[in-house]
Amino acid sequence: IRDLYVSITRRKEDGYPDGSWYPEHKLTLKRAIYSYTFEGAYASGDEDIKGSIDVGKLADLVVLSENIFKISPKDILNADVCYTILNGNIIYSK
């Protein structure tokens, strides 16, 4: 969650620096999630089994307490992980 915040704001959790660090490198939230999911799977050659939510792929994902597309970037830091699902099995629940 912290890494998503940094990717879309180019700031540390404490807000440093004002105006952000290399603001031209900010990602949209959608692009940041894609980078952490599909592109990570692609880089390891596993895009056929993970990296997106599709039939037949591993069900590895987290469920957050907030819809991070509908809150401010700063509030993303306060979103809690409610569930972690690994290979279709809940391995963590809050």
mmCIF file of N, CA and C in Angstrom:
data_model
loop_
_atom_site.group_PDB
_atom_site.id
_atom_site.type_symbol
_atom_site.label_atom_id
_atom_site.label_comp_id
_atom_site.label_asym_id
_atom_site.label_seq_id
_atom_site.Cartn_x
_atom_site.Cartn_y
_atom_site.Cartn_z
ATOM 1 N N ILE A 1 0.836 -1.182 0.000
ATOM 2 C CA ILE A 1 0.000 0.000 0.000
ATOM 3 C C ILE A 1 0.884 1.251 0.000
ATOM 4 N N ARG A 2 1.925 1.223 0.808
ATOM 5 C CA ARG A 2 2.839 2.369 0.866
ATOM 6 C C ARG A 2 3.464 2.613 -0.505
ATOM 7 N N ASP A 3 3.856 1.546 -1.181
ATOM 8 C CA ASP A 3 4.493 1.700 -2.485
ATOM 9 C C ASP A 3 3.539 2.281 -3.527
ATOM 10 N N LEU A 4 2.260 1.925 -3.448
ATOM 11 C CA LEU A 4 1.281 2.538 -4.353
ATOM 12 C C LEU A 4 1.205 4.040 -4.104
ATOM 13 N N TYR A 5 1.145 4.411 -2.828
ATOM 14 C CA TYR A 5 1.096 5.834 -2.471
ATOM 15 C C TYR A 5 2.303 6.578 -3.041
ATOM 16 N N VAL A 6 3.484 6.026 -2.838
ATOM 17 C CA VAL A 6 4.705 6.673 -3.324
ATOM 18 C C VAL A 6 4.695 6.758 -4.851
ATOM 19 N N SER A 7 4.229 5.715 -5.514
ATOM 20 C CA SER A 7 4.197 5.704 -6.978
ATOM 21 C C SER A 7 3.285 6.777 -7.557
ATOM 22 N N ILE A 8 2.169 7.037 -6.898
ATOM 23 C CA ILE A 8 1.222 7.999 -7.466
ATOM 24 C C ILE A 8 1.438 9.429 -6.978
ATOM 25 N N THR A 9 2.169 9.600 -5.886
ATOM 26 C CA THR A 9 2.405 10.956 -5.363
ATOM 27 C C THR A 9 3.852 11.407 -5.494
ATOM 28 N N ARG A 10 4.772 10.455 -5.595
ATOM 29 C CA ARG A 10 6.213 10.730 -5.600
ATOM 30 C C ARG A 10 6.619 11.461 -4.322
ATOM 31 N N ARG A 11 5.995 11.060 -3.216
ATOM 32 C CA ARG A 11 6.316 11.599 -1.894
ATOM 33 C C ARG A 11 6.482 10.454 -0.915
ATOM 34 N N LYS A 12 7.219 10.733 0.159
ATOM 35 C CA LYS A 12 7.293 9.784 1.265
ATOM 36 C C LYS A 12 5.997 9.854 2.061
ATOM 37 N N GLU A 13 5.818 8.911 2.967
ATOM 38 C CA GLU A 13 4.604 8.887 3.790
ATOM 39 C C GLU A 13 4.407 10.171 4.586
ATOM 40 N N ASP A 14 5.490 10.832 4.960
ATOM 41 C CA ASP A 14 5.385 12.070 5.739
ATOM 42 C C ASP A 14 5.109 13.294 4.860
ATOM 43 N N GLY A 15 4.932 13.093 3.549
ATOM 44 C CA GLY A 15 4.630 14.187 2.639
ATOM 45 C C GLY A 15 5.843 14.857 2.022
ATOM 46 N N TYR A 16 7.030 14.439 2.426
ATOM 47 C CA TYR A 16 8.263 15.025 1.886
ATOM 48 C C TYR A 16 8.513 14.463 0.493
ATOM 49 N N PRO A 17 8.973 15.238 -0.423
ATOM 50 C CA PRO A 17 9.129 16.686 -0.388
ATOM 51 C C PRO A 17 7.848 17.384 -0.820
ATOM 52 N N ASP A 18 7.694 18.637 -0.404
ATOM 53 C CA ASP A 18 6.551 19.439 -0.871
ATOM 54 C C ASP A 18 6.602 19.477 -2.394
ATOM 55 N N GLY A 19 5.514 19.345 -3.051
ATOM 56 C CA GLY A 19 5.505 19.420 -4.511
ATOM 57 C C GLY A 19 5.954 18.144 -5.192
ATOM 58 N N SER A 20 6.375 17.174 -4.465
ATOM 59 C CA SER A 20 6.778 15.825 -4.882
ATOM 60 C C SER A 20 8.156 15.770 -5.529
ATOM 61 N N TRP A 21 8.682 14.566 -5.572
ATOM 62 C CA TRP A 21 10.013 14.288 -6.082
ATOM 63 C C TRP A 21 9.869 13.825 -7.523
ATOM 64 N N TYR A 22 10.407 14.570 -8.459
ATOM 65 C CA TYR A 22 10.251 14.297 -9.889
ATOM 66 C C TYR A 22 8.781 14.055 -10.226
ATOM 67 N N PRO A 23 7.945 15.075 -10.080
ATOM 68 C CA PRO A 23 6.504 14.902 -10.279
ATOM 69 C C PRO A 23 6.138 14.349 -11.652
ATOM 70 N N GLU A 24 6.995 14.548 -12.642
ATOM 71 C CA GLU A 24 6.705 14.014 -13.976
ATOM 72 C C GLU A 24 6.752 12.484 -14.012
ATOM 73 N N HIS A 25 7.250 11.875 -12.947
ATOM 74 C CA HIS A 25 7.315 10.412 -12.868
ATOM 75 C C HIS A 25 6.130 9.798 -12.131
ATOM 76 N N LYS A 26 5.177 10.621 -11.714
ATOM 77 C CA LYS A 26 3.993 10.084 -11.030
ATOM 78 C C LYS A 26 3.254 9.124 -11.957
ATOM 79 N N LEU A 27 2.737 8.050 -11.378
ATOM 80 C CA LEU A 27 1.896 7.112 -12.112
ATOM 81 C C LEU A 27 0.445 7.332 -11.709
ATOM 82 N N THR A 28 -0.466 6.979 -12.587
ATOM 83 C CA THR A 28 -1.863 6.932 -12.173
ATOM 84 C C THR A 28 -2.014 5.716 -11.267
ATOM 85 N N LEU A 29 -3.048 5.685 -10.471
ATOM 86 C CA LEU A 29 -3.275 4.534 -9.599
ATOM 87 C C LEU A 29 -3.453 3.264 -10.426
ATOM 88 N N LYS A 30 -4.207 3.358 -11.498
ATOM 89 C CA LYS A 30 -4.425 2.191 -12.366
ATOM 90 C C LYS A 30 -3.097 1.674 -12.914
ATOM 91 N N ARG A 31 -2.233 2.575 -13.363
ATOM 92 C CA ARG A 31 -0.928 2.187 -13.915
ATOM 93 C C ARG A 31 -0.030 1.603 -12.829
ATOM 94 N N ALA A 32 -0.063 2.162 -11.637
ATOM 95 C CA ALA A 32 0.765 1.646 -10.540
ATOM 96 C C ALA A 32 0.345 0.225 -10.179
ATOM 97 N N ILE A 33 -0.951 -0.020 -10.090
ATOM 98 C CA ILE A 33 -1.428 -1.371 -9.776
ATOM 99 C C ILE A 33 -1.018 -2.337 -10.883
ATOM 100 N N TYR A 34 -1.167 -1.930 -12.126
ATOM 101 C CA TYR A 34 -0.760 -2.761 -13.266
ATOM 102 C C TYR A 34 0.733 -3.082 -13.194
ATOM 103 N N SER A 35 1.523 -2.084 -12.831
ATOM 104 C CA SER A 35 2.970 -2.291 -12.718
ATOM 105 C C SER A 35 3.321 -3.309 -11.643
ATOM 106 N N TYR A 36 2.617 -3.261 -10.526
ATOM 107 C CA TYR A 36 2.901 -4.182 -9.424
ATOM 108 C C TYR A 36 2.308 -5.567 -9.642
ATOM 109 N N THR A 37 1.352 -5.698 -10.540
ATOM 110 C CA THR A 37 0.684 -6.989 -10.727
ATOM 111 C C THR A 37 1.112 -7.630 -12.041
ATOM 112 N N PHE A 38 0.518 -7.218 -13.136
ATOM 113 C CA PHE A 38 0.794 -7.865 -14.414
ATOM 114 C C PHE A 38 2.247 -7.727 -14.834
ATOM 115 N N GLU A 39 2.808 -6.536 -14.730
ATOM 116 C CA GLU A 39 4.184 -6.357 -15.185
ATOM 117 C C GLU A 39 5.180 -7.136 -14.335
ATOM 118 N N GLY A 40 4.885 -7.294 -13.048
ATOM 119 C CA GLY A 40 5.736 -8.141 -12.209
ATOM 120 C C GLY A 40 5.675 -9.592 -12.651
ATOM 121 N N ALA A 41 4.470 -10.059 -12.961
ATOM 122 C CA ALA A 41 4.309 -11.433 -13.446
ATOM 123 C C ALA A 41 4.986 -11.599 -14.806
ATOM 124 N N TYR A 42 4.851 -10.615 -15.668
ATOM 125 C CA TYR A 42 5.474 -10.665 -16.992
ATOM 126 C C TYR A 42 6.993 -10.736 -16.872
ATOM 127 N N ALA A 43 7.555 -9.940 -15.970
ATOM 128 C CA ALA A 43 9.009 -9.913 -15.790
ATOM 129 C C ALA A 43 9.555 -11.263 -15.357
ATOM 130 N N SER A 44 8.747 -12.023 -14.616
ATOM 131 C CA SER A 44 9.206 -13.341 -14.165
ATOM 132 C C SER A 44 8.751 -14.463 -15.102
ATOM 133 N N GLY A 45 8.079 -14.106 -16.194
ATOM 134 C CA GLY A 45 7.617 -15.109 -17.149
ATOM 135 C C GLY A 45 6.387 -15.866 -16.685
ATOM 136 N N ASP A 46 5.677 -15.312 -15.708
ATOM 137 C CA ASP A 46 4.522 -16.001 -15.125
ATOM 138 C C ASP A 46 3.186 -15.361 -15.483
ATOM 139 N N GLU A 47 3.145 -14.520 -16.496
ATOM 140 C CA GLU A 47 1.914 -13.803 -16.808
ATOM 141 C C GLU A 47 0.766 -14.712 -17.236
ATOM 142 N N ASP A 48 1.078 -15.959 -17.602
ATOM 143 C CA ASP A 48 0.010 -16.894 -17.973
ATOM 144 C C ASP A 48 -0.681 -17.496 -16.756
ATOM 145 N N ILE A 49 -0.074 -17.363 -15.564
ATOM 146 C CA ILE A 49 -0.687 -17.955 -14.361
ATOM 147 C C ILE A 49 -0.982 -16.941 -13.258
ATOM 148 N N LYS A 50 -0.445 -15.732 -13.375
ATOM 149 C CA LYS A 50 -0.704 -14.721 -12.346
ATOM 150 C C LYS A 50 -0.528 -13.327 -12.919
ATOM 151 N N GLY A 51 -0.854 -12.321 -12.127
ATOM 152 C CA GLY A 51 -0.681 -10.939 -12.547
ATOM 153 C C GLY A 51 -1.970 -10.233 -12.908
ATOM 154 N N SER A 52 -3.035 -11.001 -13.072
ATOM 155 C CA SER A 52 -4.353 -10.420 -13.345
ATOM 156 C C SER A 52 -5.411 -11.387 -12.826
ATOM 157 N N ILE A 53 -6.615 -10.876 -12.659
ATOM 158 C CA ILE A 53 -7.715 -11.713 -12.170
ATOM 159 C C ILE A 53 -8.438 -12.271 -13.390
ATOM 160 N N ASP A 54 -8.139 -13.514 -13.703
ATOM 161 C CA ASP A 54 -8.726 -14.196 -14.856
ATOM 162 C C ASP A 54 -8.993 -15.647 -14.500
ATOM 163 N N VAL A 55 -9.962 -16.238 -15.177
ATOM 164 C CA VAL A 55 -10.268 -17.658 -14.991
ATOM 165 C C VAL A 55 -9.023 -18.474 -15.320
ATOM 166 N N GLY A 56 -8.702 -19.407 -14.433
ATOM 167 C CA GLY A 56 -7.567 -20.292 -14.644
ATOM 168 C C GLY A 56 -6.252 -19.794 -14.080
ATOM 169 N N LYS A 57 -6.225 -18.556 -13.615
ATOM 170 C CA LYS A 57 -4.998 -18.029 -13.018
ATOM 171 C C LYS A 57 -5.048 -18.204 -11.510
ATOM 172 N N LEU A 58 -3.871 -18.151 -10.889
ATOM 173 C CA LEU A 58 -3.795 -18.225 -9.436
ATOM 174 C C LEU A 58 -4.586 -17.073 -8.825
ATOM 175 N N ALA A 59 -5.281 -17.347 -7.777
ATOM 176 C CA ALA A 59 -6.059 -16.305 -7.092
ATOM 177 C C ALA A 59 -5.230 -15.769 -5.935
ATOM 178 N N ASP A 60 -4.264 -14.926 -6.250
ATOM 179 C CA ASP A 60 -3.409 -14.283 -5.257
ATOM 180 C C ASP A 60 -3.774 -12.801 -5.234
ATOM 181 N N LEU A 61 -4.389 -12.357 -4.139
ATOM 182 C CA LEU A 61 -4.809 -10.966 -4.073
ATOM 183 C C LEU A 61 -5.084 -10.547 -2.648
ATOM 184 N N VAL A 62 -5.238 -9.246 -2.465
ATOM 185 C CA VAL A 62 -5.642 -8.708 -1.169
ATOM 186 C C VAL A 62 -6.961 -7.971 -1.344
ATOM 187 N N VAL A 63 -7.744 -7.949 -0.278
ATOM 188 C CA VAL A 63 -8.985 -7.179 -0.226
ATOM 189 C C VAL A 63 -8.751 -6.072 0.791
ATOM 190 N N LEU A 64 -8.946 -4.838 0.356
ATOM 191 C CA LEU A 64 -8.691 -3.686 1.214
ATOM 192 C C LEU A 64 -9.977 -3.160 1.834
ATOM 193 N N SER A 65 -9.823 -2.404 2.892
ATOM 194 C CA SER A 65 -10.974 -1.835 3.601
ATOM 195 C C SER A 65 -11.602 -0.665 2.854
ATOM 196 N N GLU A 66 -10.907 -0.118 1.902
ATOM 197 C CA GLU A 66 -11.371 1.058 1.159
ATOM 198 C C GLU A 66 -11.269 0.800 -0.335
ATOM 199 N N ASN A 67 -12.125 1.461 -1.097
ATOM 200 C CA ASN A 67 -11.977 1.483 -2.548
ATOM 201 C C ASN A 67 -10.942 2.560 -2.839
ATOM 202 N N ILE A 68 -9.717 2.159 -3.092
ATOM 203 C CA ILE A 68 -8.633 3.134 -3.219
ATOM 204 C C ILE A 68 -8.763 4.013 -4.461
ATOM 205 N N PHE A 69 -9.679 3.684 -5.354
ATOM 206 C CA PHE A 69 -9.946 4.550 -6.503
ATOM 207 C C PHE A 69 -10.878 5.703 -6.139
ATOM 208 N N LYS A 70 -11.490 5.651 -4.954
ATOM 209 C CA LYS A 70 -12.469 6.668 -4.565
ATOM 210 C C LYS A 70 -12.030 7.503 -3.368
ATOM 211 N N ILE A 71 -10.790 7.357 -2.939
ATOM 212 C CA ILE A 71 -10.294 8.135 -1.806
ATOM 213 C C ILE A 71 -9.062 8.922 -2.234
ATOM 214 N N SER A 72 -8.665 9.867 -1.410
ATOM 215 C CA SER A 72 -7.492 10.675 -1.738
ATOM 216 C C SER A 72 -6.235 9.819 -1.633
ATOM 217 N N PRO A 73 -5.193 10.177 -2.372
ATOM 218 C CA PRO A 73 -3.947 9.416 -2.284
ATOM 219 C C PRO A 73 -3.437 9.274 -0.849
ATOM 220 N N LYS A 74 -3.512 10.336 -0.047
ATOM 221 C CA LYS A 74 -3.037 10.268 1.339
ATOM 222 C C LYS A 74 -3.828 9.239 2.137
ATOM 223 N N ASP A 75 -5.129 9.115 1.864
ATOM 224 C CA ASP A 75 -5.962 8.154 2.592
ATOM 225 C C ASP A 75 -5.657 6.703 2.228
ATOM 226 N N ILE A 76 -4.993 6.493 1.096
ATOM 227 C CA ILE A 76 -4.594 5.128 0.731
ATOM 228 C C ILE A 76 -3.716 4.531 1.827
ATOM 229 N N LEU A 77 -2.905 5.373 2.450
ATOM 230 C CA LEU A 77 -2.020 4.894 3.516
ATOM 231 C C LEU A 77 -2.791 4.346 4.710
ATOM 232 N N ASN A 78 -4.046 4.751 4.862
ATOM 233 C CA ASN A 78 -4.859 4.295 5.992
ATOM 234 C C ASN A 78 -5.731 3.092 5.665
ATOM 235 N N ALA A 79 -5.699 2.646 4.429
ATOM 236 C CA ALA A 79 -6.484 1.469 4.052
ATOM 237 C C ALA A 79 -5.881 0.237 4.725
ATOM 238 N N ASP A 80 -6.740 -0.595 5.259
ATOM 239 C CA ASP A 80 -6.296 -1.826 5.913
ATOM 240 C C ASP A 80 -6.463 -3.007 4.974
ATOM 241 N N VAL A 81 -5.602 -3.984 5.123
ATOM 242 C CA VAL A 81 -5.775 -5.249 4.416
ATOM 243 C C VAL A 81 -6.777 -6.067 5.220
ATOM 244 N N CYS A 82 -7.902 -6.379 4.606
ATOM 245 C CA CYS A 82 -8.940 -7.178 5.276
ATOM 246 C C CYS A 82 -8.699 -8.666 5.072
ATOM 247 N N TYR A 83 -8.275 -9.023 3.872
ATOM 248 C CA TYR A 83 -8.003 -10.421 3.533
ATOM 249 C C TYR A 83 -6.791 -10.500 2.635
ATOM 250 N N THR A 84 -6.031 -11.554 2.798
ATOM 251 C CA THR A 84 -5.000 -11.920 1.840
ATOM 252 C C THR A 84 -5.362 -13.307 1.341
ATOM 253 N N ILE A 85 -5.441 -13.439 0.034
ATOM 254 C CA ILE A 85 -5.817 -14.702 -0.588
ATOM 255 C C ILE A 85 -4.631 -15.172 -1.416
ATOM 256 N N LEU A 86 -4.180 -16.380 -1.163
ATOM 257 C CA LEU A 86 -3.047 -16.961 -1.868
ATOM 258 C C LEU A 86 -3.488 -18.277 -2.480
ATOM 259 N N ASN A 87 -3.377 -18.368 -3.792
ATOM 260 C CA ASN A 87 -3.793 -19.558 -4.535
ATOM 261 C C ASN A 87 -5.237 -19.953 -4.205
ATOM 262 N N GLY A 88 -6.075 -18.939 -4.030
ATOM 263 C CA GLY A 88 -7.493 -19.174 -3.781
ATOM 264 C C GLY A 88 -7.862 -19.438 -2.338
ATOM 265 N N ASN A 89 -6.886 -19.453 -1.444
ATOM 266 C CA ASN A 89 -7.142 -19.721 -0.026
ATOM 267 C C ASN A 89 -6.896 -18.469 0.806
ATOM 268 N N ILE A 90 -7.818 -18.177 1.715
ATOM 269 C CA ILE A 90 -7.629 -17.042 2.619
ATOM 270 C C ILE A 90 -6.554 -17.421 3.629
ATOM 271 N N ILE A 91 -5.443 -16.669 3.590
ATOM 272 C CA ILE A 91 -4.358 -16.949 4.535
ATOM 273 C C ILE A 91 -4.268 -15.888 5.625
ATOM 274 N N TYR A 92 -5.016 -14.793 5.436
ATOM 275 C CA TYR A 92 -5.077 -13.747 6.461
ATOM 276 C C TYR A 92 -6.451 -13.116 6.395
ATOM 277 N N SER A 93 -7.029 -12.886 7.563
ATOM 278 C CA SER A 93 -8.256 -12.092 7.631
ATOM 279 C C SER A 93 -8.202 -11.257 8.889
ATOM 280 N N LYS A 94 -8.695 -10.049 8.773
ATOM 281 C CA LYS A 94 -8.654 -9.126 9.902
ATOM 282 C C LYS A 94 -9.894 -9.286 10.737
#
